[in-house]
Short mmCIF file of C-alpha atoms and ligand atoms in Angstrom, two decimals:
data_model
loop_
_atom_site.label_atom_id
_atom_site.label_comp_id
_atom_site.label_asym_id
_atom_site.label_seq_id
_atom_site.Cartn_x
_atom_site.Cartn_y
_atom_site.Cartn_z
CA MET Z 1141 -7.25 -18.02 -16.95
CA ARG Z 1142 -6.38 -15.08 -19.08
CA LYS Z 1143 -2.82 -13.96 -19.04
CA ARG Z 1144 -2.02 -10.54 -17.54
CA LEU Z 1145 -0.23 -7.97 -19.36
CA GLY Z 1146 1.66 -5.02 -17.44
CA ILE Z 1147 2.18 -2.13 -19.84
CA LEU Z 1148 5.14 0.42 -19.30
CA LEU Z 1149 5.11 3.67 -21.02
CA SER Z 1150 6.59 7.16 -20.87
CA GLY Z 1151 4.48 9.44 -23.59
CA ARG Z 1152 1.79 9.44 -26.19
CA GLY Z 1153 0.75 5.44 -25.64
CA SER Z 1154 -0.56 4.81 -29.19
CA ASN Z 1155 0.93 1.19 -29.19
CA PHE Z 1156 -0.79 0.56 -25.84
CA GLU Z 1157 -4.09 1.89 -27.27
CA ALA Z 1158 -3.86 -0.47 -30.19
CA ILE Z 1159 -3.23 -3.38 -27.85
CA ALA Z 1160 -5.92 -2.27 -25.55
CA ARG Z 1161 -8.52 -2.07 -28.57
CA ASN Z 1162 -7.44 -5.45 -29.63
CA VAL Z 1163 -7.96 -6.69 -25.97
CA ILE Z 1164 -11.43 -5.03 -25.67
CA ALA Z 1165 -12.60 -6.20 -29.11
CA GLY Z 1166 -11.61 -9.88 -28.07
CA VAL Z 1167 -9.08 -10.13 -30.82
CA LEU Z 1168 -6.26 -10.54 -28.26
CA ASP Z 1169 -7.06 -12.83 -25.43
CA ALA Z 1170 -5.63 -11.21 -22.50
CA GLU Z 1171 -6.12 -8.84 -19.70
CA ILE Z 1172 -4.47 -5.49 -19.22
CA ALA Z 1173 -3.63 -5.71 -15.43
CA VAL Z 1174 -1.95 -2.44 -15.12
CA VAL Z 1175 -0.50 0.48 -17.19
CA ILE Z 1176 2.33 2.28 -15.42
CA SER Z 1177 4.03 5.30 -16.36
CA ASN Z 1178 7.32 6.89 -15.18
CA ARG Z 1179 6.06 10.13 -16.45
CA GLU Z 1180 2.93 11.55 -14.70
CA SER Z 1181 1.99 13.78 -17.65
CA ALA Z 1182 2.08 10.62 -20.18
CA GLN Z 1183 -0.84 10.95 -22.72
CA GLY Z 1184 -0.95 7.07 -22.49
CA LEU Z 1185 -1.95 7.22 -18.85
CA ALA Z 1186 -5.12 9.37 -19.44
CA THR Z 1187 -5.93 6.94 -22.22
CA ALA Z 1188 -5.70 4.13 -20.05
CA ARG Z 1189 -7.95 5.87 -17.33
CA SER Z 1190 -10.59 6.72 -20.04
CA LEU Z 1191 -10.59 2.83 -20.83
CA GLY Z 1192 -11.31 2.04 -17.40
CA LEU Z 1193 -7.94 0.46 -16.85
CA LYS Z 1194 -5.72 0.61 -13.59
CA ALA Z 1195 -3.15 3.28 -14.60
CA ILE Z 1196 -0.42 4.26 -12.13
CA ALA Z 1197 2.22 7.10 -12.42
CA LEU Z 1198 5.59 6.07 -10.71
CA PRO Z 1199 7.95 9.17 -11.40
CA SER Z 1200 11.36 8.30 -12.04
CA LYS Z 1201 12.78 11.64 -11.94
CA GLY Z 1202 15.56 11.74 -9.17
CA THR Z 1203 15.30 8.04 -8.14
CA GLU Z 1204 18.34 5.95 -8.90
CA ARG Z 1205 17.76 3.26 -11.44
CA GLU Z 1206 18.08 0.26 -9.28
CA ALA Z 1207 15.88 1.54 -6.58
CA PHE Z 1208 13.29 2.74 -9.14
CA ASP Z 1209 13.23 -0.65 -11.00
CA THR Z 1210 12.95 -2.50 -7.61
CA GLN Z 1211 9.65 -0.45 -7.14
CA LEU Z 1212 8.56 -1.27 -10.58
CA VAL Z 1213 9.03 -4.88 -10.07
CA GLU Z 1214 7.21 -4.99 -6.99
CA LEU Z 1215 4.26 -3.07 -8.43
CA LEU Z 1216 4.14 -5.34 -11.37
CA ARG Z 1217 4.35 -8.51 -9.19
CA ARG Z 1218 1.54 -6.95 -7.13
CA HIS Z 1219 -0.70 -6.85 -10.10
CA GLU Z 1220 0.41 -10.46 -11.02
CA VAL Z 1221 1.71 -9.61 -14.28
CA ASP Z 1222 2.58 -12.61 -16.70
CA LEU Z 1223 4.05 -10.45 -19.53
CA VAL Z 1224 5.58 -6.91 -19.31
CA VAL Z 1225 4.89 -5.12 -22.50
CA LEU Z 1226 7.22 -1.83 -23.21
CA ALA Z 1227 5.13 0.76 -25.35
CA GLY Z 1228 7.28 3.73 -25.54
CA TYR Z 1229 9.03 3.37 -22.32
CA MET Z 1230 11.73 5.79 -22.55
CA ARG Z 1231 14.04 4.41 -19.67
CA LEU Z 1232 16.64 1.92 -19.72
CA LEU Z 1233 15.88 -1.15 -17.45
CA SER Z 1234 18.57 -2.43 -15.15
CA PRO Z 1235 19.63 -6.24 -14.76
CA ILE Z 1236 17.53 -6.20 -11.74
CA PHE Z 1237 14.28 -5.64 -13.82
CA ILE Z 1238 15.41 -7.95 -16.70
CA ARG Z 1239 15.94 -10.90 -14.33
CA ALA Z 1240 12.84 -10.46 -12.47
CA PHE Z 1241 10.88 -11.16 -15.69
CA PRO Z 1242 13.27 -13.69 -17.68
CA GLN Z 1243 11.94 -13.82 -21.31
CA ARG Z 1244 8.76 -12.02 -19.98
CA ILE Z 1245 9.36 -8.64 -21.51
CA LEU Z 1246 8.79 -7.32 -24.93
CA ASN Z 1247 9.66 -4.23 -26.61
CA ILE Z 1248 8.77 -2.51 -30.01
CA HIS Z 1249 11.36 -0.46 -31.79
CA PRO Z 1250 10.76 1.61 -34.87
CA SER Z 1251 13.46 0.06 -37.23
CA LEU Z 1252 14.22 -3.18 -38.67
CA LEU Z 1253 16.81 -4.30 -36.04
CA PRO Z 1254 19.64 -4.70 -35.69
CA ALA Z 1255 19.84 -1.52 -38.01
CA PHE Z 1256 19.30 1.76 -36.15
CA PRO Z 1257 19.04 1.01 -32.55
CA GLY Z 1258 18.63 3.73 -29.92
CA LEU Z 1259 16.76 7.07 -29.88
CA ASP Z 1260 14.90 8.48 -32.93
CA ALA Z 1261 15.36 5.30 -35.36
CA GLN Z 1262 13.07 6.49 -37.71
CA HIS Z 1263 15.04 9.77 -38.28
CA GLN Z 1264 18.22 7.88 -38.27
CA ALA Z 1265 16.96 5.56 -41.12
CA PHE Z 1266 15.69 8.59 -42.93
CA GLU Z 1267 18.80 10.52 -42.78
CA TYR Z 1268 20.73 7.37 -43.74
CA GLY Z 1269 18.88 7.04 -46.91
CA VAL Z 1270 17.62 3.69 -46.55
CA LYS Z 1271 14.72 2.62 -49.11
CA VAL Z 1272 13.09 0.01 -46.56
CA SER Z 1273 12.65 0.42 -42.91
CA GLY Z 1274 10.18 -0.75 -40.46
CA CYS Z 1275 9.44 -1.99 -36.95
CA THR Z 1276 10.70 -4.94 -34.67
CA VAL Z 1277 8.98 -6.58 -31.88
CA HIS Z 1278 11.53 -8.34 -29.57
CA PHE Z 1279 12.36 -9.97 -26.38
CA VAL Z 1280 14.12 -7.45 -23.92
CA ASP Z 1281 17.56 -8.58 -22.64
CA GLU Z 1282 20.31 -6.70 -21.07
CA GLN Z 1283 21.49 -4.81 -23.98
CA LEU Z 1284 19.71 -2.05 -25.79
CA ASP Z 1285 17.27 -2.94 -28.48
CA ASN Z 1286 19.01 -6.40 -28.75
CA GLY Z 1287 17.05 -9.42 -27.74
CA PRO Z 1288 15.58 -12.43 -29.91
CA ILE Z 1289 13.18 -11.01 -32.75
CA LEU Z 1290 9.51 -12.11 -32.65
CA ARG Z 1291 8.13 -10.16 -35.41
CA GLN Z 1292 9.31 -7.47 -37.93
CA ALA Z 1293 7.44 -5.39 -40.59
CA ALA Z 1294 9.12 -3.89 -43.50
CA VAL Z 1295 7.71 -0.33 -44.73
CA PRO Z 1296 9.07 1.33 -48.04
CA VAL Z 1297 10.74 4.84 -47.79
CA LEU Z 1298 8.99 6.62 -50.53
CA PRO Z 1299 10.55 9.56 -52.80
CA HIS Z 1300 8.19 12.33 -51.30
CA ASP Z 1301 8.55 11.13 -47.58
CA THR Z 1302 9.71 13.28 -44.74
CA ALA Z 1303 10.97 11.46 -41.45
CA ASP Z 1304 7.53 12.35 -40.01
CA SER Z 1305 5.75 10.68 -42.74
CA LEU Z 1306 7.83 7.73 -42.66
CA SER Z 1307 7.27 7.53 -38.85
CA ALA Z 1308 3.61 7.65 -39.32
CA ARG Z 1309 3.87 4.84 -42.03
CA ILE Z 1310 5.88 2.68 -39.53
CA LEU Z 1311 3.62 3.40 -36.56
CA GLU Z 1312 0.63 1.70 -38.43
CA GLN Z 1313 2.80 -1.12 -38.81
CA GLU Z 1314 3.74 -1.22 -35.21
CA HIS Z 1315 0.02 -0.94 -34.05
CA ARG Z 1316 -0.52 -4.25 -36.03
CA VAL Z 1317 2.48 -6.27 -35.13
CA TYR Z 1318 2.96 -5.74 -31.53
CA SER Z 1319 -0.45 -7.57 -30.81
CA GLU Z 1320 0.39 -10.34 -33.19
CA ALA Z 1321 3.89 -10.96 -31.12
CA ILE Z 1322 2.02 -10.71 -27.76
CA ARG Z 1323 -0.47 -13.25 -29.18
CA ILE Z 1324 2.62 -15.60 -29.88
CA VAL Z 1325 4.24 -15.34 -26.46
CA LEU Z 1326 0.88 -15.75 -24.47
CA SER Z 1327 0.10 -18.73 -26.61
CA GLY Z 1328 3.46 -20.42 -25.64
CA ARG Z 1329 3.74 -21.92 -29.04
CA TYR Z 1330 7.29 -20.96 -29.62
CA ARG Z 1331 10.94 -21.64 -28.82
CA ILE Z 1332 14.02 -19.74 -28.62
CA GLU Z 1333 16.94 -21.08 -30.46
CA GLY Z 1334 20.02 -18.97 -29.77
CA ARG Z 1335 18.83 -15.58 -31.09
CA ARG Z 1336 16.10 -17.17 -33.22
CA VAL Z 1337 12.38 -17.28 -32.24
CA VAL Z 1338 11.08 -20.23 -33.86
CA VAL Z 1339 7.03 -19.99 -33.98
CA GLU Z 1340 5.34 -23.27 -33.98
CA GLU Z 1341 2.48 -23.73 -36.84
CA SER Z 1342 -0.99 -23.73 -35.16
C1 GRF R 1414 6.79 4.09 -31.08
O1 GRF R 1414 7.47 4.61 -32.12
C2 GRF R 1414 7.81 2.84 -30.40
O2 GRF R 1414 8.33 1.92 -31.50
C3 GRF R 1414 8.84 3.30 -29.66
O3 GRF R 1414 8.40 4.58 -28.97
C4 GRF R 1414 7.28 4.89 -29.80
C5 GRF R 1414 6.07 4.91 -28.92
O4 GRF R 1414 5.00 5.50 -29.42
N1 GRF R 1414 9.49 2.23 -28.80
P1 GRF R 1414 3.50 5.49 -28.70
O5 GRF R 1414 3.88 5.97 -27.35
O6 GRF R 1414 3.22 3.95 -28.35
O7 GRF R 1414 2.64 6.21 -29.53
#
């Protein structure tokens, strides 16, 4: 049976869309069971609906974190999700959520972790003056932008760059590597040794 993805997003949803297009094209063997946003106005929800996917708004504003995450876990379980994919989900997850899906939550971060965790990573990297940045797909654990790394892509910082042009170049790589990382996890052909994700050759 095809593995079922649960996508969580808060905004634009371009990473989600890249994954969805790979699923539709048959390049990624999975099913998108549900797309959930904590913001009703998220562009990603509209994209999901236009692709005929189940899209749910679960507004988080005003709800205490644990209570909200408990609702989220229930919703994902109801949709029989195998793997949770954070795609621009701008909310910290509580231990309740993380423990409900052990090593079953992925995130993408727009820097080469462990450099520049947290918000606005592309701007942080640009202002720092690094010559290479990129993106990282990692398992989610209880610390921010911290879990074992599945995939990274390096991106050069060019002399004429602005933070925005650098972000756009990183985003192109995000769209490529996220599906690759999901494919690895769904295949089960990897093991985690400490912090290291060792991918078995096919
Ligand atoms: C991406 O830069 C991603 O790395 C970060 O949030 C942004 C989401 O963009 N976690 P989008 O909503 O997928 O377009």
